[in-house]
């Protein structure tokens, strides 16, 4: 499959939370979200939940205890919406689009890589500086 044939869908949005449990409970209570088990990465001092909604949409809520006011740091934004993720359907397409983005001069922040919780992804900046994640 080539990039031109992609059937892209927004995979999830990701936001930082000061109180991960409180935010998870909020979305479960008011929006009928279903949560996965908490993901923990000890090396990065990072925790997250993926919340699923009846429509098929997903929201990732994330926390790092040392979060401070990081402003618009390209590599470590820890407040608010942090990225939009697009699912491409395969690792091959993630690799292909990553190469194309890099060749076109877009800033690749991380990846392609396999995350600790099994996702294959690349994180890059769109022309306005928004973080975009592409996943398999």
Short mmCIF file of C-alpha atoms in Angstrom, two decimals:
data_model
loop_
_atom_site.label_atom_id
_atom_site.label_comp_id
_atom_site.label_asym_id
_atom_site.label_seq_id
_atom_site.Cartn_x
_atom_site.Cartn_y
_atom_site.Cartn_z
CA UNK A 1 0.00 0.00 0.00
CA UNK A 2 1.22 3.50 -0.76
CA UNK A 3 0.67 6.70 1.19
CA UNK A 4 -1.77 7.94 -1.48
CA UNK A 5 -4.06 4.97 -0.70
CA UNK A 6 -4.20 5.58 3.06
CA UNK A 7 -7.50 5.43 4.90
CA UNK A 8 -6.41 7.52 7.88
CA UNK A 9 -8.43 7.87 11.06
CA UNK A 10 -7.66 9.85 14.17
CA UNK A 11 -6.50 7.19 16.59
CA UNK A 12 -6.53 9.19 19.83
CA UNK A 13 -5.87 12.50 21.55
CA UNK A 14 -3.48 12.67 24.49
CA UNK A 15 -3.59 15.10 27.41
CA UNK A 16 -1.45 15.57 30.50
CA UNK A 17 -3.12 15.32 33.90
CA UNK A 18 -1.96 16.43 37.32
CA UNK A 19 -4.30 13.92 39.00
CA UNK A 20 -4.53 10.89 36.72
CA UNK A 21 -7.07 8.97 38.82
CA UNK A 22 -9.36 11.97 39.23
CA UNK A 23 -9.36 12.65 35.48
CA UNK A 24 -9.94 8.96 34.66
CA UNK A 25 -12.88 8.85 37.07
CA UNK A 26 -14.33 12.04 35.54
CA UNK A 27 -14.38 10.57 32.02
CA UNK A 28 -15.76 7.26 33.30
CA UNK A 29 -18.52 8.98 35.29
CA UNK A 30 -19.66 11.62 32.81
CA UNK A 31 -18.75 10.16 29.40
CA UNK A 32 -19.06 6.39 30.04
CA UNK A 33 -15.37 5.86 29.23
CA UNK A 34 -13.81 2.45 29.71
CA UNK A 35 -10.21 2.36 30.92
CA UNK A 36 -7.39 -0.07 30.26
CA UNK A 37 -5.07 -1.08 33.09
CA UNK A 38 -2.69 1.68 34.10
CA UNK A 39 0.52 1.66 32.06
CA UNK A 40 3.69 2.45 34.02
CA UNK A 41 7.16 3.14 32.65
CA UNK A 42 9.52 3.17 35.63
CA UNK A 43 12.48 4.46 33.58
CA UNK A 44 10.61 7.58 32.45
CA UNK A 45 8.57 7.96 35.66
CA UNK A 46 5.47 7.96 33.45
CA UNK A 47 1.92 6.62 33.87
CA UNK A 48 -1.06 6.62 31.54
CA UNK A 49 -4.51 5.25 30.82
CA UNK A 50 -6.19 4.81 27.47
CA UNK A 51 -9.89 5.61 27.78
CA UNK A 52 -12.25 4.16 25.17
CA UNK A 53 -15.66 5.58 24.31
CA UNK A 54 -18.74 3.93 22.76
CA UNK A 55 -18.11 5.76 19.47
CA UNK A 56 -14.72 4.09 19.11
CA UNK A 57 -12.80 7.26 20.01
CA UNK A 58 -9.90 7.06 22.47
CA UNK A 59 -8.30 9.50 24.88
CA UNK A 60 -4.89 8.95 26.46
CA UNK A 61 -4.41 10.64 29.83
CA UNK A 62 -0.84 10.83 31.08
CA UNK A 63 1.09 11.85 34.19
CA UNK A 64 4.66 12.40 35.31
CA UNK A 65 4.97 13.30 39.01
CA UNK A 66 7.73 15.86 38.32
CA UNK A 67 5.55 17.81 35.88
CA UNK A 68 6.09 21.50 36.08
CA UNK A 69 5.21 24.41 33.88
CA UNK A 70 7.12 23.50 30.75
CA UNK A 71 5.49 25.94 28.35
CA UNK A 72 6.05 25.13 24.69
CA UNK A 73 9.19 23.01 24.99
CA UNK A 74 9.20 20.86 21.84
CA UNK A 75 10.37 17.74 23.62
CA UNK A 76 8.66 17.97 27.01
CA UNK A 77 5.26 19.65 27.00
CA UNK A 78 3.45 18.48 30.11
CA UNK A 79 0.26 20.56 30.15
CA UNK A 80 -2.93 20.24 28.13
CA UNK A 81 -3.30 18.48 24.78
CA UNK A 82 0.05 17.06 23.80
CA UNK A 83 -0.57 15.32 20.46
CA UNK A 84 -3.05 14.02 17.91
CA UNK A 85 -2.44 10.45 16.76
CA UNK A 86 -3.32 9.07 13.33
CA UNK A 87 -3.48 5.32 12.74
CA UNK A 88 -2.04 4.33 9.35
CA UNK A 89 -2.60 0.58 9.47
CA UNK A 90 0.92 -0.87 9.39
CA UNK A 91 4.50 -0.37 10.53
CA UNK A 92 5.57 -0.20 6.89
CA UNK A 93 3.32 2.83 6.35
CA UNK A 94 4.61 4.49 9.53
CA UNK A 95 8.17 4.01 8.23
CA UNK A 96 7.26 5.24 4.73
CA UNK A 97 5.48 8.37 5.92
CA UNK A 98 8.21 9.11 8.49
CA UNK A 99 10.79 9.03 5.70
CA UNK A 100 8.66 11.28 3.51
CA UNK A 101 8.07 13.79 6.34
CA UNK A 102 11.78 13.88 7.16
CA UNK A 103 12.72 14.33 3.48
CA UNK A 104 10.21 17.20 3.24
CA UNK A 105 11.93 18.97 6.14
CA UNK A 106 9.42 18.35 8.93
CA UNK A 107 10.89 17.97 12.42
CA UNK A 108 10.84 14.37 13.67
CA UNK A 109 10.86 14.40 17.48
CA UNK A 110 10.97 10.63 18.08
CA UNK A 111 10.73 7.40 16.14
CA UNK A 112 9.88 5.38 14.42
CA UNK A 113 9.99 3.26 17.55
CA UNK A 114 8.27 0.50 19.45
CA UNK A 115 7.02 1.83 22.80
CA UNK A 116 7.14 -0.03 26.09
CA UNK A 117 3.41 -0.76 25.82
CA UNK A 118 3.69 -2.17 22.30
CA UNK A 119 2.76 0.75 20.03
CA UNK A 120 4.80 1.46 16.89
CA UNK A 121 4.92 5.21 16.32
CA UNK A 122 6.65 8.34 15.13
CA UNK A 123 6.18 11.76 16.73
CA UNK A 124 6.73 14.87 14.59
CA UNK A 125 5.75 18.54 14.34
CA UNK A 126 3.26 19.81 11.78
CA UNK A 127 3.99 23.18 10.08
CA UNK A 128 2.37 25.05 13.02
CA UNK A 129 4.41 23.21 15.65
CA UNK A 130 1.63 20.85 16.79
CA UNK A 131 2.77 17.40 17.87
CA UNK A 132 1.42 14.69 15.55
CA UNK A 133 1.86 10.98 16.20
CA UNK A 134 1.49 8.37 13.48
CA UNK A 135 0.86 4.79 14.58
CA UNK A 136 0.43 1.44 12.90
#
